[in-house]
Coordinates of C-alpha atoms and ligand atoms in Angstrom, one line a residue:
X1 CA 19.4 86.2 -56.4
X2 CA 21.4 86.2 -59.9
X3 CA 19.3 88.3 -62.5
X4 CA 16.5 86.2 -63.6
X5 CA 15.5 85.6 -59.6
X6 CA 15.2 89.3 -58.9
X7 CA 12.9 89.8 -62.2
X8 CA 11.1 86.9 -61.1
X9 CA 10.7 87.9 -58.2
X10 CA 9.6 91.9 -59.0
X11 CA 6.5 89.6 -61.1
X12 CA 5.2 87.9 -57.8
X13 CA 5.6 90.9 -55.6
X14 CA 3.5 92.9 -59.7
X15 CA 6.8 95.2 -60.1
X16 CA 7.6 94.4 -63.1
X17 CA 6.4 95.8 -66.1
X18 CA 5.9 93.8 -69.1
X19 CA 6.2 94.2 -72.7
X20 CA 4.7 92.4 -75.3
X21 CA 3.7 94.0 -78.1
X22 CA 7.1 94.5 -80.4
X23 CA 9.0 97.6 -79.8
X24 CA 11.8 98.3 -82.2
X25 CA 15.7 98.4 -80.6
X26 CA 16.3 101.9 -83.0
X27 CA 15.1 104.6 -80.3
X28 CA 11.3 102.6 -79.3
X29 CA 12.9 101.2 -75.8
X30 CA 14.4 104.1 -74.8
X31 CA 11.3 105.7 -75.4
X32 CA 9.6 103.7 -73.3
X33 CA 12.2 103.3 -70.9
X34 CA 12.0 106.7 -69.9
X35 CA 8.3 107.3 -70.2
X36 CA 8.3 104.8 -67.4
X37 CA 11.3 105.9 -65.5
X38 CA 9.4 104.5 -62.3
X39 CA 9.0 101.5 -63.5
X40 CA 10.8 97.9 -64.0
X41 CA 10.0 97.0 -67.3
X42 CA 10.9 93.2 -69.3
X43 CA 10.7 93.9 -73.4
X44 CA 10.1 90.7 -74.9
X45 CA 9.4 90.8 -77.7
X46 CA 12.7 93.0 -79.7
X47 CA 12.4 93.0 -83.7
X48 CA 15.3 91.8 -85.6
X49 CA 15.9 90.2 -81.4
X50 CA 13.1 87.4 -80.9
X51 CA 15.0 85.2 -79.4
X52 CA 16.5 88.3 -76.3
X53 CA 14.7 89.1 -73.9
X54 CA 15.9 93.2 -72.5
X55 CA 15.7 94.0 -69.0
X56 CA 16.0 97.0 -67.2
X57 CA 14.6 99.5 -64.7
X58 CA 15.8 98.1 -61.1
X59 CA 16.3 100.9 -59.8
X60 CA 13.7 102.9 -60.7
X61 CA 12.0 102.3 -57.1
X62 CA 12.2 102.2 -53.6
X63 CA 10.7 98.6 -54.2
X64 CA 12.4 97.2 -56.8
X65 CA 15.4 98.3 -54.7
X66 CA 14.2 96.9 -51.6
X67 CA 13.3 93.1 -53.4
X68 CA 16.6 92.6 -54.9
X69 CA 18.0 94.0 -50.9
X70 CA 15.2 92.0 -49.1
X71 CA 14.7 94.4 -47.2
X72 CA 10.9 94.7 -45.6
X73 CA 8.0 96.0 -47.5
X74 CA 7.7 99.0 -44.7
X75 CA 12.0 99.3 -44.6
X76 CA 12.3 104.1 -45.6
X77 CA 15.3 105.3 -47.9
X78 CA 17.2 106.1 -45.1
X79 CA 17.1 102.4 -43.3
X80 CA 18.1 101.0 -47.3
X81 CA 21.7 103.7 -46.8
X82 CA 21.7 101.9 -43.1
X83 CA 21.2 98.5 -44.0
X84 CA 23.7 99.3 -48.2
X85 CA 26.6 101.1 -45.6
X86 CA 26.0 98.0 -42.7
X87 CA 26.6 95.5 -45.9
X88 CA 29.6 96.8 -47.4
X89 CA 31.4 97.5 -44.0
X90 CA 32.3 94.0 -44.2
X91 CA 33.9 91.7 -46.1
X92 CA 32.4 88.6 -48.1
X93 CA 34.2 85.3 -49.9
X94 CA 33.7 84.9 -54.0
X95 CA 34.8 80.9 -55.2
X96 CA 34.7 80.1 -58.2
X97 CA 33.4 77.3 -60.5
X98 CA 36.0 75.6 -62.4
X99 CA 33.5 73.5 -64.6
X100 CA 33.2 75.6 -68.3
X101 CA 29.4 76.3 -68.6
X102 CA 28.0 74.2 -72.3
X103 CA 25.1 76.7 -71.6
X104 CA 26.3 79.3 -72.9
X105 CA 26.4 79.8 -77.2
X106 CA 30.0 81.5 -77.5
X107 CA 31.5 83.2 -80.6
X108 CA 35.4 84.1 -81.2
X109 CA 37.7 85.2 -83.4
X110 CA 36.0 86.0 -87.1
X111 CA 32.8 85.5 -85.3
X112 CA 33.1 87.9 -83.2
X113 CA 29.0 90.4 -84.0
X114 CA 28.4 92.3 -81.8
X115 CA 25.0 93.7 -84.0
X116 CA 23.7 90.0 -82.8
X117 CA 23.4 91.0 -79.2
X118 CA 19.3 93.0 -79.0
X119 CA 21.7 96.4 -78.2
X120 CA 19.1 99.8 -77.9
X121 CA 20.1 103.0 -79.4
X122 CA 18.1 105.0 -76.5
X123 CA 18.5 108.0 -77.6
X124 CA 18.0 109.9 -80.5
X125 CA 20.8 112.2 -80.0
X126 CA 22.7 109.4 -79.2
X127 CA 25.6 108.5 -82.1
X128 CA 25.5 104.8 -82.2
X129 CA 23.9 102.1 -80.0
X130 CA 25.2 101.3 -76.8
X131 CA 25.8 97.5 -75.2
X132 CA 27.2 99.2 -71.8
X133 CA 25.1 101.2 -70.1
X134 CA 24.4 98.5 -67.2
X135 CA 26.8 96.3 -66.7
X136 CA 30.5 95.3 -64.9
X137 CA 33.8 95.8 -66.8
X138 CA 36.2 93.7 -65.1
X139 CA 40.0 93.8 -65.2
X140 CA 43.7 93.0 -63.6
X141 CA 46.7 95.6 -62.2
X142 CA 48.9 93.4 -63.6
X143 CA 51.5 94.3 -60.2
X144 CA 49.1 93.2 -57.6
X145 CA 46.9 91.4 -59.7
X146 CA 43.7 93.1 -57.6
X147 CA 40.2 93.5 -59.8
X148 CA 38.9 96.1 -60.6
X149 CA 34.8 96.2 -61.0
X150 CA 33.5 99.6 -62.7
X151 CA 30.7 100.4 -64.3
X152 CA 31.7 102.9 -67.6
X153 CA 30.0 103.1 -70.9
X154 CA 30.3 101.6 -73.8
X155 CA 29.8 102.7 -77.8
X156 CA 29.3 99.6 -80.5
X157 CA 32.3 100.7 -83.6
X158 CA 32.3 97.7 -85.6
X159 CA 30.9 94.0 -85.6
X160 CA 33.9 93.5 -82.7
X161 CA 35.1 96.4 -81.5
X162 CA 33.5 99.6 -79.1
X163 CA 34.5 101.8 -77.2
X164 CA 34.7 102.1 -72.7
X165 CA 34.7 105.8 -72.0
X166 CA 37.1 105.5 -68.7
X167 CA 37.7 109.1 -66.2
X168 CA 41.4 109.2 -66.7
X169 CA 41.5 108.4 -62.8
X170 CA 39.3 105.7 -62.5
X171 CA 40.8 102.4 -61.5
X172 CA 40.3 100.8 -64.8
X173 CA 42.5 103.4 -66.6
X174 CA 45.6 103.4 -64.2
X175 CA 44.7 99.2 -65.0
X176 CA 45.7 100.2 -68.9
X177 CA 48.0 102.4 -68.1
X178 CA 50.2 100.1 -65.8
X179 CA 49.5 97.6 -69.0
X180 CA 51.1 100.4 -71.4
X181 CA 54.3 100.8 -69.4
X182 CA 54.0 97.3 -70.2
X183 CA 53.7 97.7 -73.6
X184 CA 51.2 95.6 -74.3
X185 CA 47.3 95.1 -74.7
X186 CA 44.1 95.4 -71.1
X187 CA 42.9 91.6 -70.9
X188 CA 38.9 93.1 -69.6
X189 CA 36.3 91.7 -69.4
X190 CA 32.8 92.8 -70.0
X191 CA 29.2 91.2 -68.4
X192 CA 25.7 92.1 -68.7
X193 CA 22.8 90.4 -66.8
X194 CA 24.4 90.3 -63.5
X195 CA 23.3 90.5 -60.8
X196 CA 22.0 93.1 -59.8
X197 CA 24.2 94.2 -56.2
X198 CA 27.3 93.5 -58.6
X199 CA 26.3 96.5 -60.6
X200 CA 25.7 98.6 -57.1
X201 CA 29.0 98.0 -55.5
X202 CA 31.4 97.8 -59.2
X203 CA 29.5 101.7 -59.3
X204 CA 30.7 102.5 -55.5
X205 CA 34.1 104.1 -55.9
X206 CA 35.8 102.0 -53.5
X207 CA 39.5 103.2 -52.6
X208 CA 42.1 101.4 -55.0
X209 CA 43.1 97.9 -54.3
X210 CA 39.6 97.0 -53.4
X211 CA 38.2 94.0 -54.9
X212 CA 34.3 95.2 -55.4
X213 CA 33.8 91.4 -55.9
X214 CA 34.2 91.2 -52.2
X215 CA 31.8 94.4 -51.8
X216 CA 29.2 92.8 -54.4
X217 CA 29.3 89.8 -51.8
X218 CA 29.1 91.3 -49.3
X219 CA 25.6 93.6 -50.5
X220 CA 24.8 90.4 -51.8
X221 CA 24.8 88.1 -48.5
X222 CA 26.6 85.4 -50.0
X223 CA 29.7 84.1 -51.6
X224 CA 30.2 85.4 -55.1
X225 CA 30.3 82.5 -57.2
X226 CA 32.5 82.9 -60.0
X227 CA 33.5 82.1 -64.0
X228 CA 37.1 81.4 -65.1
X229 CA 37.2 83.5 -69.0
X230 CA 38.4 81.4 -72.2
X231 CA 41.0 84.0 -73.6
X232 CA 41.9 85.2 -70.1
X233 CA 43.4 85.1 -66.5
X234 CA 39.8 86.9 -65.8
X235 CA 36.8 86.4 -63.6
X236 CA 32.9 87.6 -64.0
X237 CA 29.9 86.0 -62.5
X238 CA 28.9 82.9 -63.0
X239 CA 25.1 83.5 -63.2
X240 CA 26.0 86.5 -66.3
X241 CA 23.7 86.9 -69.3
X242 CA 26.2 87.6 -71.4
X243 CA 30.8 88.1 -71.4
X244 CA 32.7 89.9 -73.9
X245 CA 35.8 89.5 -74.2
X246 CA 38.0 90.7 -75.8
X247 CA 41.4 93.7 -75.4
X248 CA 42.2 97.1 -74.8
X249 CA 44.0 98.3 -77.4
X250 CA 47.0 100.4 -76.0
X251 CA 47.6 103.2 -77.7
X252 CA 44.5 104.1 -79.5
X253 CA 42.0 106.5 -78.6
X254 CA 38.6 106.8 -80.2
X255 CA 35.7 109.3 -79.5
X256 CA 32.5 108.1 -78.1
X257 CA 29.2 109.7 -78.2
X258 CA 28.1 112.0 -78.2
X259 CA 25.6 110.3 -75.9
X260 CA 23.0 111.1 -74.1
X261 CA 24.0 111.2 -70.6
X262 CA 23.4 111.7 -66.4
X263 CA 23.2 115.0 -67.2
X264 CA 20.3 114.7 -69.5
X265 CA 22.9 116.5 -72.6
X266 CA 24.5 115.4 -75.1
X267 CA 27.9 114.4 -74.3
X268 CA 31.5 113.5 -76.5
X269 CA 34.9 111.8 -75.7
X270 CA 37.8 111.8 -77.5
X271 CA 39.8 110.8 -75.8
X272 CA 38.2 107.2 -74.9
X273 CA 39.3 103.7 -75.2
X274 CA 39.1 101.4 -78.3
X275 CA 38.2 97.7 -76.9
X276 CA 38.3 94.2 -79.3
X277 CA 36.1 91.8 -78.4
X278 CA 37.9 88.5 -79.3
X279 CA 35.1 86.4 -77.3
X280 CA 31.0 86.7 -77.2
X281 CA 29.3 84.2 -74.8
X282 CA 25.6 84.5 -73.6
X283 CA 23.0 82.2 -72.9
X284 CA 20.4 80.6 -74.4
X285 CA 17.5 83.5 -74.8
X286 CA 19.1 85.9 -72.7
X287 CA 18.7 89.3 -70.0
X288 CA 20.0 91.6 -72.4
X289 CA 20.6 94.6 -69.1
X290 CA 21.3 97.9 -69.6
X291 CA 19.3 101.8 -69.1
X292 CA 18.2 105.1 -70.5
X293 CA 20.2 107.9 -68.1
X294 CA 19.8 111.2 -68.1
X295 CA 16.0 111.3 -66.8
X296 CA 16.1 113.5 -63.8
X297 CA 15.1 110.6 -61.1
X298 CA 15.7 108.1 -63.8
X299 CA 17.3 104.5 -62.1
X300 CA 21.2 105.6 -63.0
X301 CA 20.3 109.0 -60.9
X302 CA 18.6 106.5 -57.7
X303 CA 21.1 104.2 -57.8
X304 CA 23.7 107.6 -57.2
X305 CA 21.4 109.3 -55.3
X306 CA 22.0 106.0 -52.7
X307 CA 26.1 105.9 -53.1
X308 CA 26.3 109.7 -52.5
X309 CA 24.9 108.5 -48.3
X310 CA 26.5 107.0 -47.9
X311 CA 30.1 109.2 -49.4
X312 CA 30.7 106.2 -52.9
X313 CA 30.0 108.2 -55.9
X314 CA 33.9 110.0 -57.7
X315 CA 34.0 109.7 -60.3
X316 CA 37.6 111.1 -60.0
X317 CA 36.3 114.3 -61.7
X318 CA 36.5 118.1 -60.5
X319 CA 36.3 117.9 -56.4
X320 CA 34.3 121.1 -55.8
X321 CA 31.8 119.7 -58.5
X322 CA 31.3 116.5 -57.5
X323 CA 30.9 117.8 -53.3
X324 CA 28.0 120.1 -54.6
X325 CA 26.7 117.7 -57.3
X326 CA 26.9 114.6 -54.4
X327 CA 24.9 117.0 -52.1
X328 CA 21.8 117.5 -54.5
X329 CA 22.3 113.2 -55.2
X330 CA 22.0 113.0 -51.2
X331 CA 18.7 114.9 -51.0
X332 CA 17.6 113.9 -54.7
X333 CA 17.4 117.1 -56.1
X334 CA 18.1 115.2 -59.8
X335 CA 16.6 118.7 -61.6
X336 CA 19.7 120.7 -59.8
X337 CA 22.1 117.8 -59.9
X338 CA 22.0 118.5 -64.5
X339 CA 22.1 121.8 -63.7
X340 CA 25.4 122.1 -62.4
X341 CA 26.6 119.9 -65.3
X342 CA 29.1 117.0 -66.0
X343 CA 32.4 116.3 -63.5
X344 CA 34.6 116.1 -66.3
X345 CA 33.9 118.9 -68.8
Ligands
LIG1 C1 25.0 103.7 -65.4 C2 26.1 104.0 -64.7 C3 27.2 104.7 -65.8 C4 29.2 105.0 -65.4 N1 29.6 105.7 -66.4 C5 30.5 105.8 -66.5 C6 31.6 105.9 -67.2 O1 30.6 106.2 -68.4 N2 32.8 106.6 -67.2 C7 33.4 106.6 -65.8 O2 34.8 106.9 -65.6 N3 32.6 106.0 -64.8 C8 31.1 106.1 -65.3 N4 30.5 106.0 -63.8 C9 30.6 105.6 -62.6 C10 32.3 104.3 -61.5 O3 31.2 103.8 -62.8 C11 32.0 104.5 -60.6 O4 33.1 106.3 -60.6 C12 32.8 103.2 -60.1 O5 33.3 104.2 -59.0 C13 34.5 103.5 -61.2 O6 34.9 102.8 -60.3 P1 36.7 103.1 -60.1 O7 36.7 104.2 -59.3 O8 36.7 101.8 -59.3 O9 37.3 103.8 -62.1 C14 29.3 105.4 -64.1 C15 27.7 104.8 -63.2 C16 26.7 104.7 -63.6 C17 26.1 104.6 -63.1

């Protein structure tokens, strides 16, 4: 179920809130998202971005999650946890579609402009517009060719650059380290607006060397079809709404933030990576996907809570704090989770 099909399924099940009035990408989308934090929302009329939609809140409540996983309406949270665990325990299949899709509009080189995307300024206390809040970052280990897909926040810094805020122990950081040994930049692809189960697999922490695409396919219970990137040997999901291709610049650190993050507090990362974008591809009338994190019980917390119940949360930070936080997440004690602070402090 690609993102569009899922949105239409939510609509059929009366689980989608349509916002048809004009909304400002600056603060207003974030405010409305926080206000309706238990609902899936489709923004249909974004100031300055008339030909774009913005979808948020797929993990806002158990009903939306059951629809995503194709589960019975009467299933309980524990059934969802059992189902996810059992799906992750098998290996899914992936394939690559080599026919270039012609339905994408592409901007390359000097024509790249991230400000052409309907990226919200999610919170008045944020330092800017975050293009990466609910997406996947894809990279390859240059020595083993293993893929990593993760969710790492990204702030727009200029028309063709963003930060990528990665914890030092993350698999993307590991790939960057290896490319640096080879004295080169690290190719990265970012897919925004993909099947939500792919984001779920990317947010889960598997052992190094496990390719999250196979785990996404097992969660989807069908083959995951990918497409080749234009300028690198990376692949992104065939149904991606928006694709950014580029490189993490070797040896460059930038400041990311402040960002109102999962702890409900502002956070600054002075050691973030610099991502230079050289291709933007988007489908016609694309569905941008993002989220306002940091509200107790908002969708980021719901997703982490499910993953914590199957021991798949690892922010690669302080182990003791993470053990305590996993307990709070599992038991949906989101305020206590936030009180314990950032795993990386
Ligand atoms: C909404 C959301 C945002 C996240 N943002 C970040 C982030 O900015 N930096 C980070 O290191 N991890 C972030 N994470 C956690 C990682 O996605 C998660 O640890 C994932 O397993 C990373 O993959 P890895 O273990 O393969 O590195 C986020 C998770 C979610 C659900």
